[in-house]
Coordinates of C-alpha atoms and ligand atoms in Angstrom, one line a residue:
M29 CA -2.1 -81.0 -41.7
N30 CA 1.1 -83.0 -41.4
R31 CA 1.4 -86.2 -39.3
L32 CA 4.1 -85.0 -36.9
I33 CA 2.7 -85.1 -33.3
T34 CA 5.0 -83.7 -30.6
F35 CA 4.9 -84.3 -26.9
E36 CA 6.0 -81.5 -24.6
G37 CA 6.2 -80.7 -20.9
S38 CA 8.5 -80.5 -17.9
E39 CA 10.5 -83.4 -16.5
G40 CA 8.6 -86.5 -15.4
C41 CA 5.3 -85.4 -17.0
G42 CA 4.8 -88.8 -18.7
K43 CA 5.6 -88.1 -22.3
T44 CA 7.4 -91.4 -23.0
T45 CA 4.6 -93.3 -21.4
Q46 CA 1.9 -91.6 -23.5
I47 CA 3.9 -91.9 -26.7
S48 CA 4.0 -95.6 -26.3
L49 CA 0.2 -95.8 -25.6
L50 CA -0.6 -93.7 -28.6
K51 CA 1.7 -95.7 -30.8
E52 CA -0.1 -98.9 -29.7
K53 CA -3.5 -97.4 -30.4
L54 CA -2.5 -96.2 -33.9
E55 CA -0.9 -99.5 -34.8
T56 CA -4.0 -101.4 -33.8
R57 CA -5.8 -99.3 -36.5
G58 CA -3.2 -100.5 -39.0
E59 CA -1.2 -97.2 -39.1
T60 CA 2.6 -97.0 -39.5
V61 CA 4.1 -95.1 -36.6
L62 CA 7.6 -93.9 -36.0
V63 CA 8.6 -92.9 -32.5
T64 CA 11.6 -90.7 -32.0
R65 CA 13.0 -88.2 -29.5
E66 CA 14.9 -85.0 -29.0
P67 CA 17.7 -84.5 -28.4
G68 CA 18.7 -87.7 -30.2
G69 CA 17.0 -90.0 -32.7
T70 CA 20.0 -90.3 -35.0
P71 CA 23.5 -91.7 -34.4
L72 CA 24.9 -88.2 -34.3
G73 CA 22.0 -86.8 -32.4
E74 CA 22.4 -89.5 -29.7
K75 CA 26.1 -88.4 -29.3
I76 CA 24.9 -84.8 -28.9
R77 CA 22.3 -86.0 -26.4
H78 CA 25.1 -87.5 -24.3
L79 CA 27.0 -84.2 -24.4
L80 CA 24.0 -82.2 -23.4
K81 CA 22.9 -84.5 -20.6
D82 CA 25.6 -86.6 -19.0
A83 CA 29.1 -86.1 -20.5
P84 CA 31.7 -84.5 -18.2
E85 CA 32.7 -82.3 -21.1
G86 CA 29.2 -80.8 -21.2
K87 CA 29.3 -79.5 -17.6
G88 CA 29.3 -75.7 -17.6
M89 CA 28.6 -75.3 -21.3
T90 CA 27.4 -71.9 -22.2
D91 CA 23.7 -71.3 -22.9
A92 CA 24.6 -70.5 -26.5
T93 CA 26.4 -73.8 -26.9
E94 CA 23.4 -75.6 -25.4
L95 CA 21.0 -73.9 -27.8
L96 CA 23.2 -74.7 -30.8
L97 CA 23.6 -78.4 -29.8
F98 CA 19.9 -78.9 -29.4
S99 CA 19.4 -77.3 -32.8
A100 CA 22.1 -79.4 -34.5
S101 CA 20.6 -82.6 -33.2
R102 CA 17.2 -81.4 -34.5
A103 CA 18.5 -80.6 -38.0
E104 CA 19.9 -84.2 -38.3
L105 CA 16.7 -85.7 -37.0
V106 CA 14.3 -83.8 -39.2
T107 CA 16.3 -84.2 -42.4
K108 CA 17.3 -87.9 -41.9
V109 CA 14.4 -89.4 -40.0
I110 CA 11.3 -87.2 -39.6
A111 CA 10.9 -85.7 -43.0
P112 CA 11.4 -89.1 -44.9
A113 CA 8.9 -90.8 -42.6
L114 CA 6.3 -88.1 -43.1
K115 CA 6.8 -88.4 -46.8
E116 CA 6.1 -92.1 -46.7
G117 CA 2.8 -91.4 -44.8
A118 CA 3.8 -92.5 -41.3
W119 CA 2.7 -90.9 -38.1
V120 CA 5.7 -89.5 -36.3
L121 CA 5.5 -89.2 -32.5
C122 CA 8.4 -87.1 -31.2
D123 CA 9.3 -86.8 -27.6
R124 CA 10.1 -83.0 -27.4
F125 CA 10.6 -80.7 -30.4
T126 CA 11.0 -77.0 -31.1
D127 CA 8.7 -75.9 -28.3
S128 CA 11.2 -77.2 -25.8
T129 CA 13.9 -75.0 -27.2
F130 CA 11.5 -72.0 -27.1
V131 CA 10.7 -72.6 -23.5
Y132 CA 14.0 -74.0 -22.0
Q133 CA 16.5 -71.9 -23.9
G134 CA 14.3 -68.9 -24.8
I135 CA 12.1 -68.4 -21.7
A136 CA 14.1 -70.2 -18.9
R137 CA 17.7 -69.4 -20.1
E138 CA 16.5 -66.0 -21.5
L139 CA 18.2 -66.3 -24.9
P140 CA 16.7 -64.1 -27.6
I141 CA 13.3 -65.4 -28.4
E142 CA 13.1 -64.0 -32.0
F143 CA 16.4 -65.6 -32.8
I144 CA 15.2 -68.9 -31.4
S145 CA 12.1 -68.9 -33.5
T146 CA 14.2 -68.3 -36.6
L147 CA 16.7 -71.0 -35.6
N148 CA 13.9 -73.5 -35.0
L149 CA 12.5 -72.9 -38.5
F150 CA 16.0 -73.1 -40.0
A151 CA 16.8 -76.4 -38.2
T152 CA 13.5 -78.0 -39.2
G153 CA 13.2 -76.6 -42.8
D154 CA 10.1 -74.8 -41.6
L155 CA 8.4 -77.9 -40.3
V156 CA 5.8 -77.2 -37.6
P157 CA 4.0 -80.1 -35.9
G158 CA 0.4 -80.9 -36.9
L159 CA -0.4 -81.4 -33.3
T160 CA 1.4 -80.8 -30.0
L161 CA 0.3 -82.3 -26.7
L162 CA 1.5 -80.4 -23.7
L163 CA 1.4 -82.7 -20.6
E164 CA 1.1 -80.5 -17.5
V165 CA 2.2 -82.1 -14.3
S166 CA 2.2 -80.6 -10.8
P167 CA 5.7 -80.3 -9.2
A168 CA 4.7 -82.7 -6.5
K169 CA 3.6 -85.4 -8.9
A170 CA 6.7 -84.9 -11.1
A171 CA 8.9 -85.3 -8.0
E172 CA 7.1 -88.5 -7.0
R173 CA 7.5 -90.0 -10.5
M174 CA 11.2 -89.1 -10.7
A175 CA 12.1 -90.2 -7.2
H176 CA 13.1 -93.7 -8.2
R177 CA 15.9 -92.3 -10.6
A178 CA 19.4 -93.1 -9.4
T179 CA 21.0 -90.1 -11.2
R180 CA 20.1 -86.7 -12.4
D181 CA 21.3 -85.2 -15.7
R182 CA 22.8 -81.8 -16.2
I183 CA 19.5 -80.0 -16.8
E184 CA 17.6 -82.0 -14.1
D185 CA 20.2 -80.6 -11.7
E186 CA 18.8 -77.1 -12.1
E187 CA 17.1 -75.4 -9.1
P188 CA 13.3 -76.0 -8.7
E189 CA 12.6 -72.4 -9.7
F190 CA 14.0 -73.2 -13.2
F191 CA 11.3 -75.8 -13.6
D192 CA 8.6 -73.4 -12.4
I193 CA 9.6 -71.1 -15.2
V194 CA 9.6 -74.0 -17.7
R195 CA 6.1 -75.0 -16.6
E196 CA 4.8 -71.5 -16.8
G197 CA 6.6 -71.0 -20.1
F198 CA 4.9 -73.9 -21.7
V199 CA 1.5 -72.6 -20.6
T200 CA 2.2 -69.2 -22.1
L201 CA 3.3 -70.7 -25.3
A202 CA 0.2 -73.0 -25.5
E203 CA -2.0 -70.0 -24.9
S204 CA -0.4 -68.3 -27.8
E205 CA -1.1 -71.2 -30.2
P206 CA -4.3 -72.9 -28.9
D207 CA -5.1 -74.6 -32.3
R208 CA -1.8 -76.5 -32.4
I209 CA -0.9 -77.0 -28.7
K210 CA -3.3 -78.8 -26.5
R211 CA -3.0 -78.6 -22.7
I212 CA -3.5 -81.8 -20.9
N213 CA -3.7 -82.4 -17.1
A214 CA -1.1 -85.1 -16.8
D215 CA -1.5 -85.6 -13.0
A216 CA -4.2 -88.2 -13.8
D217 CA -3.4 -92.0 -14.2
P218 CA -1.9 -93.0 -17.5
G219 CA -5.1 -94.5 -18.9
T220 CA -7.1 -91.3 -18.3
V221 CA -4.4 -89.1 -19.8
A222 CA -4.3 -91.5 -22.9
E223 CA -8.1 -91.1 -23.3
I224 CA -7.8 -87.3 -23.3
I225 CA -4.9 -87.5 -25.8
W226 CA -7.0 -89.7 -28.1
T227 CA -9.9 -87.2 -28.0
H228 CA -7.5 -84.5 -29.1
F229 CA -6.1 -86.8 -31.8
L230 CA -9.5 -87.5 -33.3
H231 CA -10.4 -83.8 -33.2
A232 CA -7.2 -82.8 -34.9
F233 CA -7.2 -85.6 -37.5
P234 CA -10.8 -86.5 -38.2
A235 CA -11.2 -89.8 -40.1
Ligands
LIG318 N1 15.6 -79.9 -23.6 C1 15.2 -80.6 -24.7 C2 15.9 -78.5 -23.8 O1 16.4 -77.9 -22.9 N2 15.8 -78.0 -25.1 C3 15.3 -78.7 -26.1 O2 15.2 -78.2 -27.3 C4 15.0 -80.1 -25.9 C5 14.6 -80.9 -27.1 C6 15.7 -83.9 -22.3 C7 16.2 -82.7 -21.6 O3 16.5 -81.7 -22.5 C8 15.8 -80.5 -22.4 C9 14.6 -80.9 -21.6 C10 15.0 -82.1 -20.8 O4 15.6 -81.5 -19.6 P1 15.0 -86.3 -21.4 O5 15.8 -87.4 -20.8 O6 14.5 -86.5 -22.7 O7 15.7 -84.9 -21.3 O8 14.0 -86.1 -20.3 P2 12.5 -85.7 -20.3 O9 12.1 -85.2 -21.7 O10 12.3 -84.7 -19.2 O11 11.7 -87.0 -20.0 P3 11.6 -87.8 -18.8 O12 12.1 -89.2 -19.1 O13 12.2 -87.2 -17.6 O14 10.1 -87.9 -18.5 P4 8.8 -88.3 -19.4 O15 9.2 -89.1 -20.6 O16 8.0 -87.1 -19.5 O17 8.1 -89.3 -18.4 P5 7.9 -90.9 -18.4 O18 6.8 -91.3 -19.3 O19 9.3 -91.5 -18.5 O20 7.4 -91.1 -16.9 C11 8.3 -90.9 -15.8 C12 7.8 -91.9 -14.7 O21 6.5 -91.6 -14.3 C13 5.6 -92.7 -14.5 C14 6.4 -93.6 -15.5 O22 6.0 -95.0 -15.3 C15 7.8 -93.3 -15.1 O23 8.2 -94.1 -14.0 N3 4.4 -92.2 -15.1 C16 3.3 -92.1 -14.4 N4 2.9 -92.4 -13.1 C17 1.7 -92.1 -12.7 N5 0.7 -91.5 -13.5 C18 1.0 -91.2 -14.8 N6 0.1 -90.6 -15.6 C19 2.3 -91.4 -15.3 N7 3.0 -91.2 -16.4 C20 4.2 -91.7 -16.3

């Protein structure tokens, strides 16, 4: 099984927090860890991230444009960062990956799912994560955690119903791939969530 571990979930579920806790834990065991994110993670990918989230030029982009920009960022990231790191034996912890495209663009934006599956494989050169951790947070907790943010990006500006569909979409996807995608109750405190993640890690990658 490859050492790519992806973190998924709706906004404010705590992915960034848990990635940094898992990184620390792996590094104390002497492991090499690369942390990256989508969209972004390369110089070109970070420009695409800006277009997707905050740039005025990105406002009102078509759903097809959005899908292709996420995929373009991913193709750069996998080829130039993730694949070389995996080849060198590092653990790669990635904040979002192909499952986000499947759920946000496929299920929530209702773009053709079959095409998205094909595009995901094309953009990644058929790379599928060894383990995916789906952090499930309730809408109330997510709102609480995001309340301190001064601004909202283009996607965060969607109606609450959009995020209900996203949350349900992730659950449906996880149920279809239970071996790879582990569902985690992310309403708990960060330490408790980290312990659950560690249990899944040890189960997926026994020493
Ligand atoms: N997208 C992405 C697509 O539509 N298609 C795609 O293919 C891809 C790859 C990315 C956007 O792009 C979309 C999805 C997204 O809308 P982003 O800026 O990367 O945007 O935003 P998110 O991925 O949504 O990440 P966030 O930064 O919003 O949230 P995180 O990383 O999940 O949460 P985190 O760790 O930053 O925590 C948020 C706050 O909560 C606290 C933290 O301290 C922080 O203040 N917190 C907790 N508090 C209490 N208990 C816990 N367990 C906590 N965990 C964290």
